[in-house]
Coordinates of C-alpha atoms and ligand atoms in Angstrom, one line a residue:
X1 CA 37.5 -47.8 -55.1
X2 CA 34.6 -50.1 -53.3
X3 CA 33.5 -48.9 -50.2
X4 CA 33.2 -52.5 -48.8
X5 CA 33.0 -51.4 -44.8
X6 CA 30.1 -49.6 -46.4
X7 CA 27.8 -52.6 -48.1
X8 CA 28.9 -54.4 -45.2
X9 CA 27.4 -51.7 -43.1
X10 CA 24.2 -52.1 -45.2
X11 CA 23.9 -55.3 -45.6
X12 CA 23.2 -56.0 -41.6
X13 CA 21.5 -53.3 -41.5
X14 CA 18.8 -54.9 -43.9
X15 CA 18.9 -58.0 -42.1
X16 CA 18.1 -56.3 -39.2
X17 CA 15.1 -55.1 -40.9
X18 CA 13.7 -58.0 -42.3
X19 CA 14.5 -60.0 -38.4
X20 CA 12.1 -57.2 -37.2
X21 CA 9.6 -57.9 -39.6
X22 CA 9.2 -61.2 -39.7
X23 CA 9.6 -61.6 -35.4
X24 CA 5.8 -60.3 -36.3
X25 CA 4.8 -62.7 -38.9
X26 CA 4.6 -66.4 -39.2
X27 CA 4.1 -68.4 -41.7
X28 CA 2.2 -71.5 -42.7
X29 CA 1.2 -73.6 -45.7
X30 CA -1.8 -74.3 -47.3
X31 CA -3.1 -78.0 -47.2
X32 CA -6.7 -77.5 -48.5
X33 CA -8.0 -74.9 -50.9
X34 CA -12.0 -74.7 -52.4
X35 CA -15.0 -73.0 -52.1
X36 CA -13.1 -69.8 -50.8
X37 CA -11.9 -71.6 -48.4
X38 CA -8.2 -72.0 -47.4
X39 CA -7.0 -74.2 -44.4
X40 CA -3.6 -73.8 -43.3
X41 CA -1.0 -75.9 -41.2
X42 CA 2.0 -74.8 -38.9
X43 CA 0.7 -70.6 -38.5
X44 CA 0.7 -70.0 -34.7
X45 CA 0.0 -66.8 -33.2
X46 CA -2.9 -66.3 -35.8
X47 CA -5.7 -64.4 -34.2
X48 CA -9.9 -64.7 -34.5
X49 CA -10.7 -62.7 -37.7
X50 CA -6.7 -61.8 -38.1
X51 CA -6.3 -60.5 -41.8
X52 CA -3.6 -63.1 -43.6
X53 CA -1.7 -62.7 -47.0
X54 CA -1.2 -65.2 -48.9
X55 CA 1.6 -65.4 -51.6
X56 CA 0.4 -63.4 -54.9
X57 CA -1.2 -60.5 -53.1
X58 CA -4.3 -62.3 -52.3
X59 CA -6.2 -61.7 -48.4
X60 CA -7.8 -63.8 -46.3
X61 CA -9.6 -64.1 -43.0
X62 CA -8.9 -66.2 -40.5
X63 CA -12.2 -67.0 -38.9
X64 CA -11.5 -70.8 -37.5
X65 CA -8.6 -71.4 -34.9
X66 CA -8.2 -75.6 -34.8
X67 CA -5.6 -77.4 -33.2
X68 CA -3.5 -78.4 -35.9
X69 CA -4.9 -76.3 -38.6
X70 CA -6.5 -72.4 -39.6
X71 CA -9.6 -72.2 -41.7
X72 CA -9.8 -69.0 -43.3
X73 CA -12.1 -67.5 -46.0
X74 CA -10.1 -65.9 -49.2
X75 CA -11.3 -62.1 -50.3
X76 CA -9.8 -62.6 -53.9
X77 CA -8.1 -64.9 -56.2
X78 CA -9.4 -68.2 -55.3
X79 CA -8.6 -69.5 -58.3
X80 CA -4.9 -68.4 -58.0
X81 CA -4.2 -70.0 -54.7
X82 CA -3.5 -73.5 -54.5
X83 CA -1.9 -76.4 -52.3
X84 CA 1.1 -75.3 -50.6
X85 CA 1.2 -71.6 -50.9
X86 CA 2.7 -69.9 -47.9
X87 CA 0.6 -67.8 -45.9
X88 CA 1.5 -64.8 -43.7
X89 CA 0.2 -63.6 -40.1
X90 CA -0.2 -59.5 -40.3
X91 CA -1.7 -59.3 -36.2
X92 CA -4.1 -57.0 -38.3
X93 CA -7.6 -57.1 -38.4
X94 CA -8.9 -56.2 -41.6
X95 CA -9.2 -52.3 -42.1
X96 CA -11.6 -49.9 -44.5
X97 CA -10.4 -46.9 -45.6
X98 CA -12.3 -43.9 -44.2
X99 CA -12.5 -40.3 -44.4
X100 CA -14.4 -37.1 -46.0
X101 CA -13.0 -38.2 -49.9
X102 CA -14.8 -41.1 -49.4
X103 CA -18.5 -39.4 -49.9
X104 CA -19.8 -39.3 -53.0
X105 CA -18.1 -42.5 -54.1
X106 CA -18.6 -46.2 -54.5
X107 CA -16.1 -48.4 -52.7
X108 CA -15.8 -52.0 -52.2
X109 CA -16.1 -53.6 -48.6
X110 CA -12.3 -53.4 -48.1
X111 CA -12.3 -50.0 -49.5
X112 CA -10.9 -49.8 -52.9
X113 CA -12.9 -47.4 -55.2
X114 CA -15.2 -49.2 -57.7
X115 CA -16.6 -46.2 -59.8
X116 CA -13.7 -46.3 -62.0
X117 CA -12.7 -42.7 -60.6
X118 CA -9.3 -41.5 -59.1
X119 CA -8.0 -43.8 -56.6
X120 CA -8.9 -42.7 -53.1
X121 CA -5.9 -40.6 -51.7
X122 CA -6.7 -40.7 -47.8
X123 CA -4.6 -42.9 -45.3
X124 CA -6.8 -43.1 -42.5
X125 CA -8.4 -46.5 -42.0
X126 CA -10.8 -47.8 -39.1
X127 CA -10.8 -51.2 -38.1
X128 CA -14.1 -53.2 -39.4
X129 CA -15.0 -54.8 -36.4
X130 CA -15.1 -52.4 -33.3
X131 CA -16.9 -52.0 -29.9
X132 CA -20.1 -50.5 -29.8
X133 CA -20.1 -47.5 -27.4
X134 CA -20.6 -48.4 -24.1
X135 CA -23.6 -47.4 -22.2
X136 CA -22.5 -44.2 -20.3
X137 CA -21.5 -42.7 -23.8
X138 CA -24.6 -43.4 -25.0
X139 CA -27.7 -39.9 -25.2
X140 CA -31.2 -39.7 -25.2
X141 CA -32.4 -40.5 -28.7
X142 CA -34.0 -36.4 -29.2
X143 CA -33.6 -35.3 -32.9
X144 CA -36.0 -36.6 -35.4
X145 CA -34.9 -38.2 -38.6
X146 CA -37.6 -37.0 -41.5
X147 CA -37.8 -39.6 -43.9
X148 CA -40.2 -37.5 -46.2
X149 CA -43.2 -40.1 -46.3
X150 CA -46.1 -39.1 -44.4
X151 CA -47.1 -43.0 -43.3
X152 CA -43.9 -42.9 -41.5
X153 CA -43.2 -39.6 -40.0
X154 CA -47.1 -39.1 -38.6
X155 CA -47.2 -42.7 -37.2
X156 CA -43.8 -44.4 -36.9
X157 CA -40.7 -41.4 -36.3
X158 CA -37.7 -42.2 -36.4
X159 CA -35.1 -40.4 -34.5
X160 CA -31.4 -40.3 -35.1
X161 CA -29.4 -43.0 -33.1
X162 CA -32.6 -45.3 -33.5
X163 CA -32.4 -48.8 -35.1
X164 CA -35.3 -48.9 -37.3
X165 CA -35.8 -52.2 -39.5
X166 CA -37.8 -52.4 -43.0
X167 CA -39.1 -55.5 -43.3
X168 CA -41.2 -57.3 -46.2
X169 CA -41.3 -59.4 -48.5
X170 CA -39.7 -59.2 -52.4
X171 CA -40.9 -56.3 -54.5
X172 CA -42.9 -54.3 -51.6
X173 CA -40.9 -51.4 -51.9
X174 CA -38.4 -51.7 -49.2
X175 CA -35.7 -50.3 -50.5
X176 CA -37.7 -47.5 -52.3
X177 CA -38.3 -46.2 -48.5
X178 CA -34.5 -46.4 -47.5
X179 CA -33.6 -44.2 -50.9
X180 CA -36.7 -42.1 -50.8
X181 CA -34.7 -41.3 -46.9
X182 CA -31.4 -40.7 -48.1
X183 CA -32.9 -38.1 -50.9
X184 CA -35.1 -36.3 -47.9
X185 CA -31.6 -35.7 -46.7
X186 CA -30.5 -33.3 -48.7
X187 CA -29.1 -30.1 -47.0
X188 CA -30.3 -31.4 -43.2
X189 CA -26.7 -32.5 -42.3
X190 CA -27.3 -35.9 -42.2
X191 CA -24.1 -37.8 -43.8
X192 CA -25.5 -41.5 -46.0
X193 CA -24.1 -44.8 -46.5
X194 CA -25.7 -47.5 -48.5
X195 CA -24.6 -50.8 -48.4
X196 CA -25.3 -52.8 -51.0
X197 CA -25.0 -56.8 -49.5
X198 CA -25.4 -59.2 -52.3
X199 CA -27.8 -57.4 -54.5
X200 CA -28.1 -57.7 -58.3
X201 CA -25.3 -55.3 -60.1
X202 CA -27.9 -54.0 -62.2
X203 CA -30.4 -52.9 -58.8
X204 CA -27.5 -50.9 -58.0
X205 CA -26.8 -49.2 -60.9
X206 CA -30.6 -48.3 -60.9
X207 CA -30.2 -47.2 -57.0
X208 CA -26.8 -45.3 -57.5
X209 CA -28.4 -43.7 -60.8
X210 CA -30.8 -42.5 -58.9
X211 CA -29.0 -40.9 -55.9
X212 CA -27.1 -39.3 -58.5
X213 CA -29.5 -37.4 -60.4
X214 CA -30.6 -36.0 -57.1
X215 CA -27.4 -34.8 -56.4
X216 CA -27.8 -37.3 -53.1
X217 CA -24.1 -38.4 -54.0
X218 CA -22.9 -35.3 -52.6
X219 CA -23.2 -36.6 -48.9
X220 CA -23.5 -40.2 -49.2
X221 CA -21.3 -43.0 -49.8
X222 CA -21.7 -46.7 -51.8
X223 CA -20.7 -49.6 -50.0
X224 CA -20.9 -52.5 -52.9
X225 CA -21.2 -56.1 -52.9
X226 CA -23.3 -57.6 -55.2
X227 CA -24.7 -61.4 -55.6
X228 CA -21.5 -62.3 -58.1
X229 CA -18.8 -60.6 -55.4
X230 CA -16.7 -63.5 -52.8
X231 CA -19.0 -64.4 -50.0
X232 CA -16.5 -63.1 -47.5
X233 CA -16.6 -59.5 -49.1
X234 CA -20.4 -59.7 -48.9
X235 CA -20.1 -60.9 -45.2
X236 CA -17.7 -57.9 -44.7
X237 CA -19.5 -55.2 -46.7
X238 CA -22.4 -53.8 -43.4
X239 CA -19.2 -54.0 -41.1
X240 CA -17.4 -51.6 -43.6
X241 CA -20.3 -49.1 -43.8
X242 CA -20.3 -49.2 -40.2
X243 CA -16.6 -48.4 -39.7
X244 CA -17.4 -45.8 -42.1
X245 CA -19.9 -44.5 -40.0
X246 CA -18.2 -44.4 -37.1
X247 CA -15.6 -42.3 -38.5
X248 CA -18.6 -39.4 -39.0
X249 CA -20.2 -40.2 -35.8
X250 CA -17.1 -39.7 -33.5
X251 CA -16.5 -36.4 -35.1
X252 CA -19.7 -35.3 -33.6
X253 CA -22.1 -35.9 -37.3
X254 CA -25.2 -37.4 -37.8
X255 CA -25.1 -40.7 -40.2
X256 CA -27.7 -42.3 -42.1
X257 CA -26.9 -46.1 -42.9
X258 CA -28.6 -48.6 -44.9
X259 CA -28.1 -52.1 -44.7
X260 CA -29.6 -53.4 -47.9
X261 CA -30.3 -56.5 -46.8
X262 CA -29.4 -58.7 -44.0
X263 CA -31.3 -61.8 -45.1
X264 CA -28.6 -61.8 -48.0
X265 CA -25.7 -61.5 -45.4
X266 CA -27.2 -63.9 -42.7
X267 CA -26.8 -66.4 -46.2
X268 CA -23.4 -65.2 -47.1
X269 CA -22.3 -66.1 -43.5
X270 CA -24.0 -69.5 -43.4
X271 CA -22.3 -70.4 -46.8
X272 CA -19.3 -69.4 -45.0
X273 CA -20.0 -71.2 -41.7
X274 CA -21.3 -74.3 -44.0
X275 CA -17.6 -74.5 -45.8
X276 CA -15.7 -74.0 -43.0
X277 CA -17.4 -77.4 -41.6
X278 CA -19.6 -75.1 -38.2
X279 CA -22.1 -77.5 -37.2
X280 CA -25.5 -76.4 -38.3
X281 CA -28.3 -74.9 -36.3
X282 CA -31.9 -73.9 -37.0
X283 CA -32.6 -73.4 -40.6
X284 CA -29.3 -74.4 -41.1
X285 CA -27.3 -71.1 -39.8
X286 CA -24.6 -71.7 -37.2
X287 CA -25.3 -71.1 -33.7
X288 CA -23.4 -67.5 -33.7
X289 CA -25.9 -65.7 -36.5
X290 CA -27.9 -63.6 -33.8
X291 CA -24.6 -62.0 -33.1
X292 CA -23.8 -61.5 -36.4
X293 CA -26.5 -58.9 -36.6
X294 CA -26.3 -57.9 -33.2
X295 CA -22.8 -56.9 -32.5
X296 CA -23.5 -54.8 -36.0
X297 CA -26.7 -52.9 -34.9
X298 CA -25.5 -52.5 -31.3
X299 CA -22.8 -50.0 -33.1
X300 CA -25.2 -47.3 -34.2
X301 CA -26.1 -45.0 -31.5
X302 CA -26.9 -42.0 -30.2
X303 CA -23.8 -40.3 -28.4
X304 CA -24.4 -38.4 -25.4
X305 CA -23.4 -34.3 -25.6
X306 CA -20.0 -35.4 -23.3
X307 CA -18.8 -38.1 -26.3
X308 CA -19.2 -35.2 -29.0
X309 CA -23.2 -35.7 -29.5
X310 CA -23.1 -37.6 -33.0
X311 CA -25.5 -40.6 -34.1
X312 CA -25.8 -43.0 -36.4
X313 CA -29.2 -44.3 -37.7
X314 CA -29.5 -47.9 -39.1
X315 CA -31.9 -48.8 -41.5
X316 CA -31.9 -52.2 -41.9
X317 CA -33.5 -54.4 -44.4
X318 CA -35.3 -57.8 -44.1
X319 CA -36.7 -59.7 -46.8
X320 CA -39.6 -62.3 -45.7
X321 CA -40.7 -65.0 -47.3
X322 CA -44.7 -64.8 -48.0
X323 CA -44.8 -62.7 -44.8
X324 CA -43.6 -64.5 -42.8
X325 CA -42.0 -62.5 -40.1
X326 CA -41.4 -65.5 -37.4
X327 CA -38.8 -66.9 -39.4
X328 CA -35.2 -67.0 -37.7
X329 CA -33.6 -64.0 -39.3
X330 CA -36.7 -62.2 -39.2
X331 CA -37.2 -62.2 -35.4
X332 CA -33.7 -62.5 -34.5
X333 CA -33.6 -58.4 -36.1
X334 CA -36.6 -57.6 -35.1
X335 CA -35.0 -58.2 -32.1
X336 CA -32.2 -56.0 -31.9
X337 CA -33.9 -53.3 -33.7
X338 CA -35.7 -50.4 -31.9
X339 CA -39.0 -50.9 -33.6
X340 CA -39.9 -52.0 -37.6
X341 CA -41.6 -50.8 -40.4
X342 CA -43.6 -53.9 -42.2
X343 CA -44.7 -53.5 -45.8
X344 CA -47.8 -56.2 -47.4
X345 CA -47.7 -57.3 -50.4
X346 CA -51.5 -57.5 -50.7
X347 CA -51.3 -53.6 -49.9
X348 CA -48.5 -52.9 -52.0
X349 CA -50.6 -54.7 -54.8
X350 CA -53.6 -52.8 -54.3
X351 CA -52.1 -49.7 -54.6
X352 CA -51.8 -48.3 -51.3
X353 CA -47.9 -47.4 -51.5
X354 CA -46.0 -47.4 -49.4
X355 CA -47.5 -50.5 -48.1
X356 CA -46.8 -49.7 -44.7
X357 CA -49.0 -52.2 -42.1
X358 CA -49.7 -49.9 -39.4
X359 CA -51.3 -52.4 -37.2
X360 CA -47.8 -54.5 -37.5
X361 CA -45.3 -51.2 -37.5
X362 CA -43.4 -49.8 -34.2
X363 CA -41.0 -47.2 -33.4
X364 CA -39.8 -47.9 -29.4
X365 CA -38.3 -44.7 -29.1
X366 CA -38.9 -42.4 -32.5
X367 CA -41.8 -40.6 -31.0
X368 CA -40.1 -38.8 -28.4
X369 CA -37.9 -37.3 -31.2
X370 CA -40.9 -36.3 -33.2
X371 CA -41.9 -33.0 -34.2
X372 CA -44.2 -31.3 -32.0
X373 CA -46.9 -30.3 -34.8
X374 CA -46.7 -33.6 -36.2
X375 CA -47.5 -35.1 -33.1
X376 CA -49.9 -32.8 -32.2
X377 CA -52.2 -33.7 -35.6
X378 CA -51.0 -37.6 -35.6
X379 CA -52.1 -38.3 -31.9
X380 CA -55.5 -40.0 -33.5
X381 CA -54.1 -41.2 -36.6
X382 CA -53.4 -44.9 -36.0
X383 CA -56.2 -45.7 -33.7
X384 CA -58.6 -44.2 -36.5
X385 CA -57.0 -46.5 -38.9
X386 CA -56.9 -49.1 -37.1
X387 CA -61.1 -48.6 -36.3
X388 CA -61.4 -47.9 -40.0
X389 CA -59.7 -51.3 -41.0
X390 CA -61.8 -53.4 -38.5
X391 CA -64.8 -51.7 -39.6
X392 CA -64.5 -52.2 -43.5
X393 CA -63.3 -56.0 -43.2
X394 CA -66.5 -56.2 -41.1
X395 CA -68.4 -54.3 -43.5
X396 CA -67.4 -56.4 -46.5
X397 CA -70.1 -58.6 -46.0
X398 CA -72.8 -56.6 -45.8
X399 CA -75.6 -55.0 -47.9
X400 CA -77.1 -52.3 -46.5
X401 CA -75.3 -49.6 -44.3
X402 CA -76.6 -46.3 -42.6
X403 CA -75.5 -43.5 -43.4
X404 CA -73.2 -42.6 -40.7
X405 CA -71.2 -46.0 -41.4
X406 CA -71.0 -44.9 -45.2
X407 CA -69.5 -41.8 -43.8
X408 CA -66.8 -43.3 -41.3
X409 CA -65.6 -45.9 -43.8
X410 CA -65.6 -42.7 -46.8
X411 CA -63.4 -40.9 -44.4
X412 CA -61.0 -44.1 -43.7
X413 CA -60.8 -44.6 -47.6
X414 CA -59.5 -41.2 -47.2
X415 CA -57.5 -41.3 -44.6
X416 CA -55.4 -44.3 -46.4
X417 CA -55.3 -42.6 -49.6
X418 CA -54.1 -39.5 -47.8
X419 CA -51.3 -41.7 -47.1
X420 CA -50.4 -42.7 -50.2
X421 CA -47.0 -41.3 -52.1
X422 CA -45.3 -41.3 -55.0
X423 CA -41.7 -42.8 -55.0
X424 CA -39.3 -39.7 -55.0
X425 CA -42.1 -37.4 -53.9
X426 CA -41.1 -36.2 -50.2
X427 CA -43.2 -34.1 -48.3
X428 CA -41.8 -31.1 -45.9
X429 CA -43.0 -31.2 -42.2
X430 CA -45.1 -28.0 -43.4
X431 CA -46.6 -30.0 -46.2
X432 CA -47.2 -32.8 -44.1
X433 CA -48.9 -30.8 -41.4
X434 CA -51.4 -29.6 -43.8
X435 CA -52.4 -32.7 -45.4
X436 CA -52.6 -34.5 -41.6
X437 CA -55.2 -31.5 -40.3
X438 CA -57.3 -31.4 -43.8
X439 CA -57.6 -35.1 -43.8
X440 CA -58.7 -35.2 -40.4
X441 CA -61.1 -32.7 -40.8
X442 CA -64.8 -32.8 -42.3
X443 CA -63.6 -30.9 -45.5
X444 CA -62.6 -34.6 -46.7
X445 CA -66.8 -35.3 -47.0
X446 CA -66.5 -32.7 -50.0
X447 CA -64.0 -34.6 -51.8
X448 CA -64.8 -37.2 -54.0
X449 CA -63.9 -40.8 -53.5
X450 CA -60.7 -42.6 -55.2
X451 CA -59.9 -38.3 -56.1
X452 CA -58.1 -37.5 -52.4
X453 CA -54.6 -38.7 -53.3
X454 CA -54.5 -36.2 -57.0
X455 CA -56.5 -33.2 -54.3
X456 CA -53.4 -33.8 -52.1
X457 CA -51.2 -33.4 -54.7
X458 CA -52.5 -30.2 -56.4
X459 CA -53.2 -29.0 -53.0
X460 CA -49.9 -28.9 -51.9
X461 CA -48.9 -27.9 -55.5
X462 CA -51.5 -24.6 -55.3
X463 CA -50.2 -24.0 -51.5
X464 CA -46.5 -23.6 -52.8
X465 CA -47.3 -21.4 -55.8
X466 CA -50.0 -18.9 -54.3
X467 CA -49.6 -19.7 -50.7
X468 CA -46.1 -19.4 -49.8
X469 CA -46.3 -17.5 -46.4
X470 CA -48.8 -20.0 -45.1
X471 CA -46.2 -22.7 -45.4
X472 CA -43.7 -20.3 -43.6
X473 CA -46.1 -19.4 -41.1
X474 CA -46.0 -23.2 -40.0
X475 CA -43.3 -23.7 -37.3
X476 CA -42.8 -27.8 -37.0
X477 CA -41.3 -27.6 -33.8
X478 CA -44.4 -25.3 -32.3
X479 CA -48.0 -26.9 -31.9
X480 CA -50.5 -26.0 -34.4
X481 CA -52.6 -23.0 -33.0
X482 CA -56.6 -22.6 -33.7
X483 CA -55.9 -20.1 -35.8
X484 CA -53.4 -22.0 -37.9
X485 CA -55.3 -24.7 -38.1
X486 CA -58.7 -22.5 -39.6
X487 CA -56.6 -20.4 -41.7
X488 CA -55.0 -23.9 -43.6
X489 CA -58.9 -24.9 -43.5
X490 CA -60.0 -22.0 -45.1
X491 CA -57.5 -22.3 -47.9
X492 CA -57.9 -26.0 -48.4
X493 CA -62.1 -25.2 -48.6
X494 CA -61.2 -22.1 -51.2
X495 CA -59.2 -24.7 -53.3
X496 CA -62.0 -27.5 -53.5
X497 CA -64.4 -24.8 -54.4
X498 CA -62.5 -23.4 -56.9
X499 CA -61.1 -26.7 -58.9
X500 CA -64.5 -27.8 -58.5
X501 CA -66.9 -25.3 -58.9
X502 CA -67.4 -23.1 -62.6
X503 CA -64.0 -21.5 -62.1
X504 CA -62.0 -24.0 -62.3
X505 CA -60.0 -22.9 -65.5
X506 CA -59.8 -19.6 -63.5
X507 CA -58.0 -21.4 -60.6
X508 CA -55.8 -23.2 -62.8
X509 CA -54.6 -20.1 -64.5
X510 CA -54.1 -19.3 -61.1
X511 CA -51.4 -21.8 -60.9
X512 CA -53.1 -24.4 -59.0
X513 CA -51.8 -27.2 -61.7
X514 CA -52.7 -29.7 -63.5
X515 CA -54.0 -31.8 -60.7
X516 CA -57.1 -29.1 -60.4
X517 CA -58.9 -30.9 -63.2
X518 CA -58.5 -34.1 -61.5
X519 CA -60.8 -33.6 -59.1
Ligands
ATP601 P1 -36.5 -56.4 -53.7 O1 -37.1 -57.4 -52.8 O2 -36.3 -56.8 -55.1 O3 -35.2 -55.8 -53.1 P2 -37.9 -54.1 -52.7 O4 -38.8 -54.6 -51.7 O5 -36.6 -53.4 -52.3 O6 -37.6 -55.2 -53.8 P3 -38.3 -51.9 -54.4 O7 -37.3 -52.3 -55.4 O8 -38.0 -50.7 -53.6 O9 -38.8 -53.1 -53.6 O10 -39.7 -51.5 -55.2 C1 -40.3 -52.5 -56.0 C2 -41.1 -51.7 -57.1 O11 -42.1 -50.9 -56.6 C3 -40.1 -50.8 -57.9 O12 -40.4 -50.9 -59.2 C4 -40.6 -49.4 -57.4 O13 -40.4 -48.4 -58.4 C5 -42.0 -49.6 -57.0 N1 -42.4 -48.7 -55.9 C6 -41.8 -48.7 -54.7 N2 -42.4 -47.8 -53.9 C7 -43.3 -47.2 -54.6 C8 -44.3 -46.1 -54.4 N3 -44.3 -45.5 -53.2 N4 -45.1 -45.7 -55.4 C9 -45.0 -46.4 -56.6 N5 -44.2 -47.4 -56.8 C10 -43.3 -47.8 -55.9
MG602 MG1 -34.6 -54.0 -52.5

């Protein structure tokens, strides 16, 4: 027997449904597709940045609102979509998939898993665009952020909540700084994001490699899009990482983000803007692009103790062309950020890496987060530099020098090459307290020239293996005390006699390594 009171039942009831669904959606048709670009006649209701389907599966953005039409950029399938495909409303915006499962992965800027691993299993999603916290949620930036190079944490600190921008031109070693951070991470609690905006696949892969070999991958997360991805998903991908960030930082953790870079995404967004017929502005971005970064920067913070005390820390990147740091981008983030770090090419090329200018480099509000023995040691450090810098361009020209010139522009050499580090090679706070007091001290006169950054080295290398409580014995959050300071003198003077007196093989068998001989 056929129930039929019982399809009939069933049948309103799914028309019921579907009335409910589509009250929500409305639908329109496209009349121009190219580029990316869709535009779309008879959707109403369609919000700014509103996330529309189209028919297929395919997403799109809806990022121009026109009287008698929608322009909106398409995430996927351009090729798929043509004239008179019906498009859907969602009255979403467009949502990234967040949560714990997401560290140690590499996602796309919409959140699907690109590593080729198990698909991601969480159901919590934040939108991409959100507020940034408002001023009374906001705390005193207090906790410093070790980065592990010494050029950085004695003369630009950077705290957590700050906004600190890299800034350079190609191939100075900017991103080498942000990785080299992520790696100094490891076991200080300090949740990472990369996001990858428009960079070659195969930098990536290098980058990624990298961070997992350290066993970085552990706490840190890959936001992709590289330079062959849809312009809209590179426009999306720092607003992902930041929603991702979020998600930590309201749970009361510290984040690390890095926007890798924002040149590239200022471009993906004037493509964008270009297509979508925007009129044109200064260097041919639309009028909007200084809030494009700034709504994005204005989102890390530091939260006060009442809003559950998290942070996140943006490091973005800026690429210059031929230094040039008054272009539009350029200033426009230098800007919004709470101080830079400026790399030189003519430094990085002659050798002093990381190619930190420290005439040019700021940190508004890193040094009230700093240590207390760094910033003890590094009171002096920049203005020597700096002296040291005007004195050898002045002294370039001449012949003859006294002696106590020689000596101040010997101990500047020093000083620099002191500041030089390896790629990968992070120094503790101990570490870097010994190697700011020794190279500020008149040992340095016993050491020979172009030798100090291989006596730094196998310094710290003979300190680890034979001196083990002295490191201990340094507290970074104490000042240095006289005593201290003699005792890591006295060591340091015992090392350069050894390595380079008669005993040197002794000292070496001593464990003092291979950088002994060096000097
Ligand atoms: P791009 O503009 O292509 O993004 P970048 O400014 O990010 O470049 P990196 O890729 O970080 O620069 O570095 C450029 C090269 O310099 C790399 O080969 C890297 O290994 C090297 N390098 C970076 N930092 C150091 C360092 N401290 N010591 C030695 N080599 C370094
Ligand atoms: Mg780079």
């Amino acid at each position: 027997m056929i129930d039929v009171s019982a399809i009939g039942k069933k049948i309103v009831e799914t028309i019921n449904k579907i009335d409910e669904n589509e009250k929500e959606r409305s639908c329109g048709q496209i009349i121009y597709s190219g580029d990316g670009i869709i535009r779309i006649a008879g959707l109403r209701d369609v919000r700014y940045n509103e996330l529309l389907e189209v028919r297929g599966g395919y997403h799109a953005l809806a990022l121009n609102l026109e009287e008698d039409c929608v322009g909106a950029v398409v995430f996927s399938g351009e090729d798929k979509i043509s004239y008179g495909d019906l498009v859907y409303s969602t009255g979403k915006t467009v949502q990234m998939k967040v949560g714990e499962e997401l560290l140690g992965r590499i996602v796309n800027p919409l959140g699907d898993p690109m590593d080729g691993l198990a698909p991601l299993q969480t159901q919590k999603t934040r939108p991409v665009e959100y507020p940034a916290p408002s001023i009374m949620e906001r705390g005193k930036v207090n906790k410093p952020l070790q980065t592990g190079i010494l050029a950085i944490d004695s003369m630009i600190p950077i705290g957590r909540g700050q906004r600190e921008l890299i800034i350079g031109d190609r191939q100075t070693g900017k991103t080498a700084i942000a990785v080299d951070t992520i790696l100094n991470q490891k076991g200080e609690n300090v949740i990472c994001i990369y996001v990858s905006i428009g960079q070659k696949a195969s930098s990536l892969a290098k980058i990624i490699t990298t961070l997992r070999n350290a066993g970085a991958m552990a706490y840190t997360c890959v936001v992709c899009s590289t330079a062959d991805d849809a312009v809209p998903l590179q426009y999306l991908a720092p607003y992902s990482g930041c929603a991702l960030a979020e998600y930590f930082m309201y749970q009361g953790k510290d984040v690390l983000i890095v926007y890798d870079d924002l040149s590239k995404h200022a471009v993906a967004y004037r493509t964008m803007s270009l297509l979508l017929k925007r009129p044109a502005g200064r260097e041919a971005y639309p009028g909007d692009v200084f809030y494009l970064h700034s709504r994005l920067l204005e989102r890390s913070a530091k939260l006060s103790e009442q809003s559950g005390g998290g942070s996140i820390t943006a490091l973005p990147i800026v690429e210059t062309l031929a230094g040039d740091i008054s272009a539009y981008i350029p200033t426009n983030v230098i800007s919004i950020t709470d101080g830079q770090i400026y790399l030189e090419n003519e430094l990085f090329n002659s050798g002093v890496r990381p190619a930190v200018n420290v005439g040019l480099s700021v940190s508004r509000v890193g040094g009230s987060a700093q240590r207390p023995a760094i910033r003890q040691i590094s009171g002096q450090l920049r203005v020597n530099l700096a002296q040291y810098r005007e004195l050898a361009i002045f002294m370039q020209f001449g012949s003859d020098l006294d002696s106590e010139t020689q000596k101040s522009l010997s101990r500047g050499a020093k000083m620099t090459d002191t500041l030089k580090q390896r790629q990968y090679l992070n120094y503790s706070v101990q570490d870097m307290v010994i190697l700011l007091i020794i190279s500020q001290s008149d040992l340095v006169d016993k050491i020979p020239e172009k030798k100090m950054t291989a006596f730094c080295e196998g310094l710290l290398d003979y300190i680890h293996v034979n001196q083990a409580d002295l490191s201990a014995s340094i507290d970074p959050d104490q000042k240095v005390s006289d005593s201290l300071r003699q005792t890591i003198l006295k060591v340091a003077e015992d090392y350069i006699n050894c390595s380079m007196g008669d005993d040197a093989e002794a000292c070496s068998a001593a464990g003092a390594g291979s950088a002994v001989g060096a000097v």
